CSV table of C-alpha atoms and ligand atoms in Angstrom, one decimal:
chain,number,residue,atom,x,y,z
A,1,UNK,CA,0.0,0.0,0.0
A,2,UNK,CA,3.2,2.0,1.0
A,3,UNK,CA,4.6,1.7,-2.1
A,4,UNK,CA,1.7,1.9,-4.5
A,5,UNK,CA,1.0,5.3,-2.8
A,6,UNK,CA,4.7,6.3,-3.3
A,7,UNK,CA,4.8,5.4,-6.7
A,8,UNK,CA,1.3,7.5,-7.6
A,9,UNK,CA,0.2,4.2,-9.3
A,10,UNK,CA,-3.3,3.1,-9.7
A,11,UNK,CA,-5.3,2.6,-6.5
A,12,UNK,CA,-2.8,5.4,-4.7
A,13,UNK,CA,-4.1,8.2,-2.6
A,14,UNK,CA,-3.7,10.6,-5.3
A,15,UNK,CA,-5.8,8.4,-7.7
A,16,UNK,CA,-8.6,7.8,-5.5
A,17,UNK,CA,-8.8,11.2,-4.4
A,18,UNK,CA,-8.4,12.0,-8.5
A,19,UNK,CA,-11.0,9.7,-8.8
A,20,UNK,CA,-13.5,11.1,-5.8
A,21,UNK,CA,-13.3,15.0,-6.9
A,22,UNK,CA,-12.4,14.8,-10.7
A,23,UNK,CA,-9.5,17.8,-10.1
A,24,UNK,CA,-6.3,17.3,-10.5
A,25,UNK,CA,-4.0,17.3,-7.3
A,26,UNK,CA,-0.9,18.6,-9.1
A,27,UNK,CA,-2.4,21.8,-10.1
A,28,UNK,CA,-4.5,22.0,-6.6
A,29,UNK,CA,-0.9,22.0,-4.9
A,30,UNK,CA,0.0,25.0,-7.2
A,31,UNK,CA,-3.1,26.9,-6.4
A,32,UNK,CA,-2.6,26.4,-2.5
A,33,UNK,CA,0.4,28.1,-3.2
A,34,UNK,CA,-0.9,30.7,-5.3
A,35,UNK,CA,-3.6,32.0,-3.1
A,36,UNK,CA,-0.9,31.6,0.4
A,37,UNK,CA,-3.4,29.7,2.1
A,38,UNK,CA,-0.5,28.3,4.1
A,39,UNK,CA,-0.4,31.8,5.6
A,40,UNK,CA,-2.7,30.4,7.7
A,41,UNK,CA,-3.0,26.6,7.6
A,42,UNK,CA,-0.3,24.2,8.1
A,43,UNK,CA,-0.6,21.9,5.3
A,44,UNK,CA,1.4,18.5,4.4
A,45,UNK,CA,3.5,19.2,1.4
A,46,UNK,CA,3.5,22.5,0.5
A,47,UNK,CA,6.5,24.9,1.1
A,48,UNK,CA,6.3,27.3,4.1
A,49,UNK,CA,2.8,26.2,4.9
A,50,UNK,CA,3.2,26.1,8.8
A,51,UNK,CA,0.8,29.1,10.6
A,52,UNK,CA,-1.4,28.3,13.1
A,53,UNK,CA,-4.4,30.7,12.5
A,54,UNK,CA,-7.0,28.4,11.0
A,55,UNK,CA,-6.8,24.1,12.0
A,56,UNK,CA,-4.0,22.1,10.2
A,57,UNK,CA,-5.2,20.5,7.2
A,58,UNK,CA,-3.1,17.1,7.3
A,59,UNK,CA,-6.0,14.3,7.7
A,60,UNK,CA,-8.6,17.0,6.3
A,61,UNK,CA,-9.8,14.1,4.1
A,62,UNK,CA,-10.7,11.7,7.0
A,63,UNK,CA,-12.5,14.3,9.1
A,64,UNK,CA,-16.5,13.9,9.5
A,65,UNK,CA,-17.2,17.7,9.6
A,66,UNK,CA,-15.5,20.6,8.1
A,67,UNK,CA,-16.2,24.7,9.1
A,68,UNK,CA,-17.4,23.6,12.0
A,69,UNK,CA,-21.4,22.1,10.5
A,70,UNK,CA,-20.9,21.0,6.7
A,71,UNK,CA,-20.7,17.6,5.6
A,72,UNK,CA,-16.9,17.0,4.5
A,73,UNK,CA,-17.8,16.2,1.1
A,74,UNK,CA,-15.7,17.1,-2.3
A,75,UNK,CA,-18.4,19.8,-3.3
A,76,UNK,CA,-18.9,21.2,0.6
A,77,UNK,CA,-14.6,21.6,0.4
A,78,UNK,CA,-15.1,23.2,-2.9
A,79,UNK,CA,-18.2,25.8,-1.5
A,80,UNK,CA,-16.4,26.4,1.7
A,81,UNK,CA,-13.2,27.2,-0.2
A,82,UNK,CA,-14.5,29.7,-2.8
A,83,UNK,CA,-17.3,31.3,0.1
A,84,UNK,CA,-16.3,30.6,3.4
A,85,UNK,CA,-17.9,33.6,4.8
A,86,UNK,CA,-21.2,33.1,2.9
A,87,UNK,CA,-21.3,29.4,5.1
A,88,UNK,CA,-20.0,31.2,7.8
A,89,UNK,CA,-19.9,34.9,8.2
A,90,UNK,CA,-18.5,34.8,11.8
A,91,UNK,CA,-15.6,32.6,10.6
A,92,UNK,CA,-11.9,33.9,10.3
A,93,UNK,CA,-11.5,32.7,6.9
A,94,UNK,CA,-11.5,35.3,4.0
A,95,UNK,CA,-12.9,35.2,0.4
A,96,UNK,CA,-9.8,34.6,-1.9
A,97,UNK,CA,-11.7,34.9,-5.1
A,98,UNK,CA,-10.8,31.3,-5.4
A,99,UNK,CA,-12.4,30.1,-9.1
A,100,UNK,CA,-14.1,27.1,-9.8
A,101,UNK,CA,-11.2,25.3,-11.6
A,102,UNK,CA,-8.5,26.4,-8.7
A,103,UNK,CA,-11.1,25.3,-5.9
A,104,UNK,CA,-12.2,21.8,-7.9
A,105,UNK,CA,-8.0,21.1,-8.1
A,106,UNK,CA,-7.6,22.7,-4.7
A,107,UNK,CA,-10.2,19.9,-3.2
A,108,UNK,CA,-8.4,16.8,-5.2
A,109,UNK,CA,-5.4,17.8,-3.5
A,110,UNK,CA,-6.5,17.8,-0.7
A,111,UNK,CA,-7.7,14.8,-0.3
A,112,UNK,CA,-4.9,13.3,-0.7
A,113,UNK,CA,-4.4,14.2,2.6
A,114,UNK,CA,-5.6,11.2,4.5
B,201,HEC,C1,-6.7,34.5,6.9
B,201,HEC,C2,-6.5,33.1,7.3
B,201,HEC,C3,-7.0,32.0,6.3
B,201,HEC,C4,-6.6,31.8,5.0
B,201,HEC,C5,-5.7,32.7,4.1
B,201,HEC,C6,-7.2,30.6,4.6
B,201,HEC,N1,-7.9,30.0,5.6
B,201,HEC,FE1,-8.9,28.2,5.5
B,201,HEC,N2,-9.6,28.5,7.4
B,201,HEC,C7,-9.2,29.6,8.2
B,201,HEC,C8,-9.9,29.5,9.5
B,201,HEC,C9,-9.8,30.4,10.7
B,201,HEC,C10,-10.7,28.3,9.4
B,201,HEC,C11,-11.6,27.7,10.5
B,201,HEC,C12,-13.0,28.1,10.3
B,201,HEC,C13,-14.0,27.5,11.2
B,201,HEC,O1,-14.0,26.3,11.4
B,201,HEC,O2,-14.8,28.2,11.7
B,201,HEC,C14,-10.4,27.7,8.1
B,201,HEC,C15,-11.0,26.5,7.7
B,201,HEC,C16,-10.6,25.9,6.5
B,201,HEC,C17,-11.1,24.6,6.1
B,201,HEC,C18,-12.0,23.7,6.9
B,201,HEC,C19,-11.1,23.0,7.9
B,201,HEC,C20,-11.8,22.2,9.0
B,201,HEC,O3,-11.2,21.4,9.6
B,201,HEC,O4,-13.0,22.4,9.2
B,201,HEC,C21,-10.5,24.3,4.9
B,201,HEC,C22,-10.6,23.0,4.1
B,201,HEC,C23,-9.7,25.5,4.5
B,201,HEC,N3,-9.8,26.4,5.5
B,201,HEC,C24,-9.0,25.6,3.3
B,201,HEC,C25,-8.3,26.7,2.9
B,201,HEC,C26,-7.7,26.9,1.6
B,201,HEC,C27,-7.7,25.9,0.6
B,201,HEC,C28,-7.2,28.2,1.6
B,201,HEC,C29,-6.5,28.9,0.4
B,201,HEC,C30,-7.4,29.0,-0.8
B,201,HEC,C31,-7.5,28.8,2.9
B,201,HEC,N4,-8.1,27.9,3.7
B,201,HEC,C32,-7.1,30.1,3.3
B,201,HEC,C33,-8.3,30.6,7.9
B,201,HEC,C34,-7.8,30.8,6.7
């Protein structure tokens, strides 16, 4: 399992989460970068992405709830990342004028994040 996830072969975490969200991961990881979400969130595998001002996002694919109340489904990620404070106006999270292609890769990527 290990290995097949190392390798990015079929059946590996970046397949299935490929698969799940039909984004690509690759260009997610870009995008993350892009709109400095890391500024804020301490996520797995991108450079300099260490704050502490909103929850870590390492595991964000396993957890039951995200914001606090939605469902943690590929198009709940996707709505909370383009209008977080539409879902949420009391949250600390800003609009980023995130588009739908960056948030649909955004959401493959992370879910790879297991
Ligand atoms: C200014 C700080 C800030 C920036 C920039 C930011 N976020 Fe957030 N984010 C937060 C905060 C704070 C929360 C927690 C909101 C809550 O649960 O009420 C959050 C929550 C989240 C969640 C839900 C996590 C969970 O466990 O419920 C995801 C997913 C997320 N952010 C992704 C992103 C992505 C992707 C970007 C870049 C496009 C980004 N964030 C940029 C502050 C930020």
């Amino acid at each position: 399992m290990l290995a097949a996830a190392a390798c990015g072969g079929r059946g590996s975490t970046k397949q299935q989460a490929q698969d799940l969200t039909g984004g690509d991961p690759a260009k997610g990881k870009e995008a993350i970068g892009r709109y400095g979400c890391g500024a804020c969130h301490t996520i797995p595998g991108i450079k300099d992405a260490n704050a502490t001002i909103g929850p870590p996002l390492d595991n964000i694919a396993s957890r039951q709830i995200l914001g606090g109340h939605l469902q943690n489904t590929p198009a709940n990620m996707a709505r909370w990342i383009q209008h977080p404070q539409q879902i949420d106006p009391k949250n600390a999270m800003p609009e980023l004028g995130v588009t739908d292609d960056d948030a649909h890769n955004i959401v493959a990527f992370l879910y790879t994040l297991k």
